Short mmCIF file of C-alpha atoms in Angstrom, two decimals:
data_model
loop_
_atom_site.label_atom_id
_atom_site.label_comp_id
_atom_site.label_asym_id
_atom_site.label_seq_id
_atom_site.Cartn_x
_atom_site.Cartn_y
_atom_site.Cartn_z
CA UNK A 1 -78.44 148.24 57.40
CA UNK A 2 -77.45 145.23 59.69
CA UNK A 3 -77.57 145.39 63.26
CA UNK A 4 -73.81 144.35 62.78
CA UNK A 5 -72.97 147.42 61.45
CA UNK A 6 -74.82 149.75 63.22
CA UNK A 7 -72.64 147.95 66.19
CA UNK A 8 -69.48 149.39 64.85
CA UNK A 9 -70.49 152.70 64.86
CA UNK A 10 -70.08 154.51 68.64
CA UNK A 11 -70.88 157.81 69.76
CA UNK A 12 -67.00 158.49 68.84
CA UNK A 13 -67.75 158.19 65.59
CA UNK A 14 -70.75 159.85 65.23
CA UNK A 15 -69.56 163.37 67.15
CA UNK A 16 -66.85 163.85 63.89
CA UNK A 17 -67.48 163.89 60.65
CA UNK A 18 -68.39 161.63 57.80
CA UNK A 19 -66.34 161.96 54.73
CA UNK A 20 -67.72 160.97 51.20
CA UNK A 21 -65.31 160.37 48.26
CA UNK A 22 -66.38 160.62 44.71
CA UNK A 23 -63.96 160.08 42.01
CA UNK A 24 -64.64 158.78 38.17
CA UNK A 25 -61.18 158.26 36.22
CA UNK A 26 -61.63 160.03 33.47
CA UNK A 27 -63.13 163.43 32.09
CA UNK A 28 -65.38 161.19 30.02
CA UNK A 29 -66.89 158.77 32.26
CA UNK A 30 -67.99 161.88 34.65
CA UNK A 31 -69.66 163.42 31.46
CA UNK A 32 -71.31 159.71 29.87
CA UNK A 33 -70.98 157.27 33.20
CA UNK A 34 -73.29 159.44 35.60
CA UNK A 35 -74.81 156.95 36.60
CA UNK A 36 -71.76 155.66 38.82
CA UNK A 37 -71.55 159.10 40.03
CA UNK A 38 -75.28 159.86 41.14
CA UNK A 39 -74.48 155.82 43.04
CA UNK A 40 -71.44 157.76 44.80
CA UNK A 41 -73.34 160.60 45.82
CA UNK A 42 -76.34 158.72 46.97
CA UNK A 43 -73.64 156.91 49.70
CA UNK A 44 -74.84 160.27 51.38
CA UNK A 45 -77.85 158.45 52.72
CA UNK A 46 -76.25 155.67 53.99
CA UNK A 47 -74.67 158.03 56.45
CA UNK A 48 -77.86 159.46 57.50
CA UNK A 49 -79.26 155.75 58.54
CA UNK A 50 -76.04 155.37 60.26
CA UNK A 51 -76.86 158.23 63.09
CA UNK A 52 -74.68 161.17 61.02
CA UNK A 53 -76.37 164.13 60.36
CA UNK A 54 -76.51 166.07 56.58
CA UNK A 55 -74.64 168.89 57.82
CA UNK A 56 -71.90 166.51 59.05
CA UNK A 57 -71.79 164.57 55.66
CA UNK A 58 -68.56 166.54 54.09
CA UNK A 59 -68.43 165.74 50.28
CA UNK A 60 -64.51 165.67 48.22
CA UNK A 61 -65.14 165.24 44.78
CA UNK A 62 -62.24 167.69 43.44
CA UNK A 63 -60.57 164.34 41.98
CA UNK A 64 -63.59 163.52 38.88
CA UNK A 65 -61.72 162.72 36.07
CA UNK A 66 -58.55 161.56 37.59
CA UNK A 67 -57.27 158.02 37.49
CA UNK A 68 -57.07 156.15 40.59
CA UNK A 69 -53.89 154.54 39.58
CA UNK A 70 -51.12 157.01 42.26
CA UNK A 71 -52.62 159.67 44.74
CA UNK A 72 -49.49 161.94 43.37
CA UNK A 73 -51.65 164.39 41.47
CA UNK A 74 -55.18 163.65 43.85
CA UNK A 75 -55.97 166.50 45.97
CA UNK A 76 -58.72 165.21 47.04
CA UNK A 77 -57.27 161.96 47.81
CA UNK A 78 -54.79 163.81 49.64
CA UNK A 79 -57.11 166.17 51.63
CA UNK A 80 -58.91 162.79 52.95
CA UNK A 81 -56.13 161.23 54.09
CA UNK A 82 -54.91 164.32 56.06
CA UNK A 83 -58.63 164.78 57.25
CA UNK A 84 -58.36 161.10 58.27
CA UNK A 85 -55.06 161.67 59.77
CA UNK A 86 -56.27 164.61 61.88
CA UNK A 87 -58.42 162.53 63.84
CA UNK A 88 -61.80 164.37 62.32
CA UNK A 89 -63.46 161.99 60.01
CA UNK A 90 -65.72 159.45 61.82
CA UNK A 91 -65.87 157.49 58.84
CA UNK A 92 -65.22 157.22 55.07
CA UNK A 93 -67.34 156.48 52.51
CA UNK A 94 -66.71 155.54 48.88
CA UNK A 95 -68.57 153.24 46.56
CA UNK A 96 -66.10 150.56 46.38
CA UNK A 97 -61.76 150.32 46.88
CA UNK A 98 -61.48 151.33 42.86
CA UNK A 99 -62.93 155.09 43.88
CA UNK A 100 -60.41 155.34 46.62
CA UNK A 101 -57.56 153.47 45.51
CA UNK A 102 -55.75 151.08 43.08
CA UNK A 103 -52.69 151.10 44.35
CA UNK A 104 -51.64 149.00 47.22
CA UNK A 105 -49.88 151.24 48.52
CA UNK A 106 -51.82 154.47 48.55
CA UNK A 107 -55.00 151.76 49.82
CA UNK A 108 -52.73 149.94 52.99
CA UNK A 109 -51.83 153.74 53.90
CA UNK A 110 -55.57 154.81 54.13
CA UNK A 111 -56.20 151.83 56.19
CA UNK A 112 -53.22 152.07 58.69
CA UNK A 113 -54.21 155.72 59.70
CA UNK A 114 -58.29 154.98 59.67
CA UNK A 115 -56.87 151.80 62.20
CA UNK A 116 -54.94 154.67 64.44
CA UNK A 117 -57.26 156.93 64.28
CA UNK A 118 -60.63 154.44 64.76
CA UNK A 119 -62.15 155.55 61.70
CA UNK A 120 -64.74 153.82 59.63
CA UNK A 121 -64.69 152.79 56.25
CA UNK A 122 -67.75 152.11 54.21
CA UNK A 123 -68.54 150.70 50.83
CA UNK A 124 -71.62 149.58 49.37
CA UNK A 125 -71.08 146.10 50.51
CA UNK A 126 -71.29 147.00 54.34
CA UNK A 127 -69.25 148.94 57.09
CA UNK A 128 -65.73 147.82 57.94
CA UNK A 129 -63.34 148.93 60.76
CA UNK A 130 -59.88 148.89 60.13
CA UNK A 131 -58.31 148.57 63.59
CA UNK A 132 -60.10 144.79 63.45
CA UNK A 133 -58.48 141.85 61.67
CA UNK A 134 -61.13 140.43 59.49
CA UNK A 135 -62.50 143.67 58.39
CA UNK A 136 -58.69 144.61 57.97
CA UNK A 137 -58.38 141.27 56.16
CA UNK A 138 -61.13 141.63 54.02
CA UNK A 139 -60.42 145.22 52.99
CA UNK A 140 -56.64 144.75 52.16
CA UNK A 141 -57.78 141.84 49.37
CA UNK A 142 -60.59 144.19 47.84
CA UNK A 143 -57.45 146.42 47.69
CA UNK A 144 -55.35 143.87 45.73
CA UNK A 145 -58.33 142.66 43.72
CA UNK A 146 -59.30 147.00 42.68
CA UNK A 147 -55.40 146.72 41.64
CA UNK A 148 -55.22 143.83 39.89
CA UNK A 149 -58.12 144.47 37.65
CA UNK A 150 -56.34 147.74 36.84
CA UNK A 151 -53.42 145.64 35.80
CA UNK A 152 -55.75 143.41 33.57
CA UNK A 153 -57.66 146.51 32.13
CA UNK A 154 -53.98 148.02 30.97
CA UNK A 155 -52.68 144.55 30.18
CA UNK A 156 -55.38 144.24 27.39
CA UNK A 157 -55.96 147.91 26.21
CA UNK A 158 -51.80 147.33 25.42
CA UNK A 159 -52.37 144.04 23.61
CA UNK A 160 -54.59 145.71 21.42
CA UNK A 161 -52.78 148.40 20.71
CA UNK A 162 -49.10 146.56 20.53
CA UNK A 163 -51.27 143.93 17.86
CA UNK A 164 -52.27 146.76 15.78
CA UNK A 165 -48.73 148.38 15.69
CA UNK A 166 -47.29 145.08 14.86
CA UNK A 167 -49.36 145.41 12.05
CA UNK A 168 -48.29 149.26 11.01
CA UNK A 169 -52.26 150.02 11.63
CA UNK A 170 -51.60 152.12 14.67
CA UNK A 171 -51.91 155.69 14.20
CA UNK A 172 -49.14 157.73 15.72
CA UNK A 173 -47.96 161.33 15.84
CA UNK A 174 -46.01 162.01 12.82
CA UNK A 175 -42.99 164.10 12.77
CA UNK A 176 -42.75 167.04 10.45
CA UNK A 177 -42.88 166.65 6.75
CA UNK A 178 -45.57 163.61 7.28
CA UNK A 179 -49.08 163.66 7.35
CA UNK A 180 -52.23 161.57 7.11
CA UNK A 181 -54.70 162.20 4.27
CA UNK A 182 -58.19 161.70 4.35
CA UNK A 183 -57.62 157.61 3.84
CA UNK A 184 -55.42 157.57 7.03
CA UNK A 185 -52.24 156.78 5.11
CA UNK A 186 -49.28 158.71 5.66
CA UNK A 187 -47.63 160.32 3.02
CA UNK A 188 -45.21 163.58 2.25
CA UNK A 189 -46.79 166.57 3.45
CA UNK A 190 -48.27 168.26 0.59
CA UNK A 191 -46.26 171.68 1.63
CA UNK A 192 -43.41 171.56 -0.96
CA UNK A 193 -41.37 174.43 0.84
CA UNK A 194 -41.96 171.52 3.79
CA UNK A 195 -40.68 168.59 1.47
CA UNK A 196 -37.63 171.01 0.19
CA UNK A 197 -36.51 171.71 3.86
CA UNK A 198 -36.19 168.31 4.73
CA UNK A 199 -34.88 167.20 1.53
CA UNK A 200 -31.90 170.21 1.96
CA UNK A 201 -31.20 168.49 5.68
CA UNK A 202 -30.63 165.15 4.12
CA UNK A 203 -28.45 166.42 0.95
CA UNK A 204 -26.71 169.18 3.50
CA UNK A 205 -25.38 166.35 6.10
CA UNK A 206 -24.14 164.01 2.85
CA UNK A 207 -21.86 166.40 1.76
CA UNK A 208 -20.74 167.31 5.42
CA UNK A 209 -20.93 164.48 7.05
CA UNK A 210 -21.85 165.95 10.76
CA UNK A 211 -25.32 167.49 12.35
CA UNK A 212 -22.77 170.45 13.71
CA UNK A 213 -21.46 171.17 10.19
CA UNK A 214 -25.13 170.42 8.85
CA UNK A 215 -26.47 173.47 11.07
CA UNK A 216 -23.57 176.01 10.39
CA UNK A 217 -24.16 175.45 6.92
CA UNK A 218 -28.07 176.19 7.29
CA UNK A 219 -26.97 179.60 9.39
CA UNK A 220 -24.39 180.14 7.36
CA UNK A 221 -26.76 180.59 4.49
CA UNK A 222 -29.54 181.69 6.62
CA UNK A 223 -31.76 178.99 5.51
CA UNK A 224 -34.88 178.42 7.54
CA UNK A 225 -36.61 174.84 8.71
CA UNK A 226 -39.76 174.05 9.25
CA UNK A 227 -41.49 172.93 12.17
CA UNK A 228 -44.92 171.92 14.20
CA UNK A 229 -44.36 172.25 17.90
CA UNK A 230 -46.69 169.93 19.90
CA UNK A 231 -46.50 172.83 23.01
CA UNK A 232 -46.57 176.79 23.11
CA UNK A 233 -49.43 179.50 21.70
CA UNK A 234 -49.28 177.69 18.55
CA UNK A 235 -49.77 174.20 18.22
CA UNK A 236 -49.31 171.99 15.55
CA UNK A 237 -48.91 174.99 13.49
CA UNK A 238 -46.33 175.39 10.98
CA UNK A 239 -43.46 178.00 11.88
CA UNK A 240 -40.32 178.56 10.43
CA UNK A 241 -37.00 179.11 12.22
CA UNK A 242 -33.27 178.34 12.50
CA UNK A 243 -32.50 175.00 12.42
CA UNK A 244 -31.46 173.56 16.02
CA UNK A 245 -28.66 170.73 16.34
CA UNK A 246 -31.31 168.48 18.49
CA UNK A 247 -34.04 169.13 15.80
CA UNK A 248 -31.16 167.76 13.21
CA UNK A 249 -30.14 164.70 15.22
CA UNK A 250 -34.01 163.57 15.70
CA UNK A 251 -34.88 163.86 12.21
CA UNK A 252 -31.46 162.14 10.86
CA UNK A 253 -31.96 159.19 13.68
CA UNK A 254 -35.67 158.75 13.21
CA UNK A 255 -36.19 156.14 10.79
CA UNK A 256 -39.72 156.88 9.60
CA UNK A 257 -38.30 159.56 7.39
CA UNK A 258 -36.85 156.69 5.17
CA UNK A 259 -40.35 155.48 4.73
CA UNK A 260 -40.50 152.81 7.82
CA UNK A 261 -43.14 152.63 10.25
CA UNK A 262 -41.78 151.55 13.56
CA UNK A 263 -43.33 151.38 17.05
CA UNK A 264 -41.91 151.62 20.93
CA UNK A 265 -38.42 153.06 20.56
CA UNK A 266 -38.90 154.10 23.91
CA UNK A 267 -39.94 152.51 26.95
CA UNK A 268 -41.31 154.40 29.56
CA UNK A 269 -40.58 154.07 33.56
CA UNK A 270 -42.39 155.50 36.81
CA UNK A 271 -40.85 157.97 38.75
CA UNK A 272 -39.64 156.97 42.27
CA UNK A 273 -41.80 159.94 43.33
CA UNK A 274 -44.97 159.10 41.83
CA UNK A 275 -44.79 162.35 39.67
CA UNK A 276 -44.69 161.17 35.93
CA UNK A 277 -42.44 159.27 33.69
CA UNK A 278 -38.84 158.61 32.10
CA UNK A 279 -38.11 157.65 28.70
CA UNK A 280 -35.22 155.84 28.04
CA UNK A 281 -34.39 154.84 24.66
CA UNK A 282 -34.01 150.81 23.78
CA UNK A 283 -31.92 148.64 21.28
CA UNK A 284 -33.36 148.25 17.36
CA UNK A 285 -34.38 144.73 18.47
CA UNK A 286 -36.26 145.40 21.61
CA UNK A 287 -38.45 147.64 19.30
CA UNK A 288 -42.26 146.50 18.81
CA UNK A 289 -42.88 147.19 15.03
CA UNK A 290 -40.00 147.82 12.40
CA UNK A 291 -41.67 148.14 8.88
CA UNK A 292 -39.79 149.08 6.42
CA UNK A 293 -40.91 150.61 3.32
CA UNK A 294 -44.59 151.00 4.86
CA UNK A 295 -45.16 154.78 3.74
CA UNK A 296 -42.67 157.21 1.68
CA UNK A 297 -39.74 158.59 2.63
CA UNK A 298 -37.51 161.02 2.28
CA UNK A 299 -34.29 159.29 1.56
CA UNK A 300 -33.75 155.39 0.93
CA UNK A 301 -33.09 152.94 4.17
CA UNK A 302 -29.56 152.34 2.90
CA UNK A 303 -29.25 156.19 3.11
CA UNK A 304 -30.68 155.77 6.72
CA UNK A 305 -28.52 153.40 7.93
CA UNK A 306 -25.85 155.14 6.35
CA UNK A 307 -26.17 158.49 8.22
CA UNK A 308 -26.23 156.18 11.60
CA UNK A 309 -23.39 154.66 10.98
CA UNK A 310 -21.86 158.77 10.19
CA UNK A 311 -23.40 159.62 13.84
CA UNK A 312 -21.48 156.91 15.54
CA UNK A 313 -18.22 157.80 13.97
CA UNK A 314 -19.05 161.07 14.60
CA UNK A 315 -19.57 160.57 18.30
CA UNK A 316 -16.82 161.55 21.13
CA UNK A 317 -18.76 161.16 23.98
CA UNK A 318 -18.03 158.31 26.24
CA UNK A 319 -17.50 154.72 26.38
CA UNK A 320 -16.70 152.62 22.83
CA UNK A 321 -17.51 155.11 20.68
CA UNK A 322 -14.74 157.16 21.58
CA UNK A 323 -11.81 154.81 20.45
CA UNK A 324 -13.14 155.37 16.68
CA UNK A 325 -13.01 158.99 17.19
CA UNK A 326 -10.01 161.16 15.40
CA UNK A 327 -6.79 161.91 17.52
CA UNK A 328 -7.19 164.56 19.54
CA UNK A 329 -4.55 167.24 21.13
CA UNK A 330 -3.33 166.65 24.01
CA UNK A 331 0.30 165.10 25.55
CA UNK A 332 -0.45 161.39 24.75
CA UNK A 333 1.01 159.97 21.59
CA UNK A 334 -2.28 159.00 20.61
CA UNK A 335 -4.86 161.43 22.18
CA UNK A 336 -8.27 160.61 22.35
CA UNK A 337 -8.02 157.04 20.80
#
């Protein structure tokens, strides 16, 4: 330990607490990397040369397995920041910015209140104190650096993965009535009651020509549909059940069940609140991967296109697609056009 740094710490520091942070991103790395964590929890006697005694070394290590990426869904993160804020931590210790923070702006927070509140911050490069320039300075670009390598890590995980899909060599979920078999090609699921389901769907909406007529006719004749729900007591198992007008739409929209593999219909958005994510679907030519004919299908891609050209008609929603709509009733001449 420098003489430097053991100038940085005062007798204010030293009466409150110190405050180690351990974090590994995910559930993995704290079960293979523990190496990295035994290097986090050793930080412990770094404290102890520094003048803080064991019983005033406070540990927060609720947060192994969670990314570093937002401190939305970080308790830990969140209890040291409010321990911070309180005025009771002396100083903070974490191995380097990444176990703290890789966001900017969850990092420049920590270091505004450890500035008001003279609190420490050590990694295992040295001992830094906010409320100074240079250490300021030098802390804010380890910041930007711990983010930008995030950036770099996702940039080339999503290379990989978009170069695969380009490819049709990216395994996805499959919706119902496909499968994988043992080569990892996807094919009709070998359930025929399964194949016949789908198959009445398809045949069912050609001769009525709407998803709304398409479900009466299925409760009508109290025909059941299968389905593997991702969520509840059961998943992935098959269950059978009344056919649902959303269920209908999906599978009549979704262009995999006329043997095409396609990737990133969707693009996905962060919250404003840091919580999660919003999908929002994007144009045919935005898509990553559009393969037709990579797997089979249910019904042909002229069939496909077919029944989307049906659903637009069909629609009386808003915008364009209400002017090829049917008149409606009303006072105008020409309601609804």
């Amino acid at each position: 330990m420098t003489i430097e740094a053991h100038q940085k710490v005062q007798a204010t520091h030293l009466k409150r607490s110190a405050y180690l942070y351990v974090r590994q991103s995910t559930p993995r790395q704290v079960l293979e990397n523990t190496e990295s964590t035994q290097r986090q929890y050793a930080l412990r006697q770094r404290a102890v040369a520094l003048g803080w005694s064991p019983e005033q070394i406070l540990v927060i290590d609720t947060d192994l397995g969670h990314s570093a990426a937002s401190a939305a869904d970080r308790e830990g993160f969140q209890k040291l920041v409010t321990e911070v804020s309180l005025g009771r931590a002396g100083i903070v210790l974490g191995l380097e910015v990444s176990r703290l923070a890789r966001n900017s702006t969850d990092w420049h927070r920590l270091l505004e209140i450890c500035a008001l509140t003279d609190t420490l911050i050590l990694d295992e490069d040295g001992i830094y104190d906010p409320a100074h320039f240079n250490d300021r300075l030098l802390l804010g670009l380890k910041g930007t650096m711990s983010e930008a390598e995030l950036h770099v890590l996702r940039a080339r995980l999503r290379g990989g993965l978009l170069h695969k899909a380009k490819r049709g060599e990216l395994a996805v979920v499959l919706p119902i009535g496909l499968v994988y078999n043992e080569a990892g090609a996807v094919v009709l699921d070998p359930d025929q009651q399964v194949q016949e389901s789908l198959r009445l769907l398809f045949t069912t909406f050609r001769r009525t020509g709407s998803i709304s007529a398409t479900v009466r006719e299925f409760r009508a004749q109290g025909w059941k549909f299968a389905a593997r729900p991702a969520c509840g007591p059961h998943p992935w198992q098959l269950l059978w059940g009344e056919l649902k007008r959303t269920s209908a739409g999906y599978i009549l929209r979704n262009p995999r069940f006329a043997g095409a593999y396609v990737y990133g219909q969707h693009r996905s958005r962060k919250k404003i609140d840091g919580t999660g994510y919003t999908n929002r679907a994007v144009p045919r030519e935005q898509w990553y991967a559009l393969l037709p004919d990579a797997h089979p299908g249910y019904i042909s891609w002229e069939e496909y296109e077919d029944n989307l050209r049906r659903l637009r008609e069909n629609s009386q929603a808003y915008g364009e697609q209400r002017r090829q709509g049917p008149a409606r009733e009303g006072p105008a001449l020409l309601q609804g056009l």
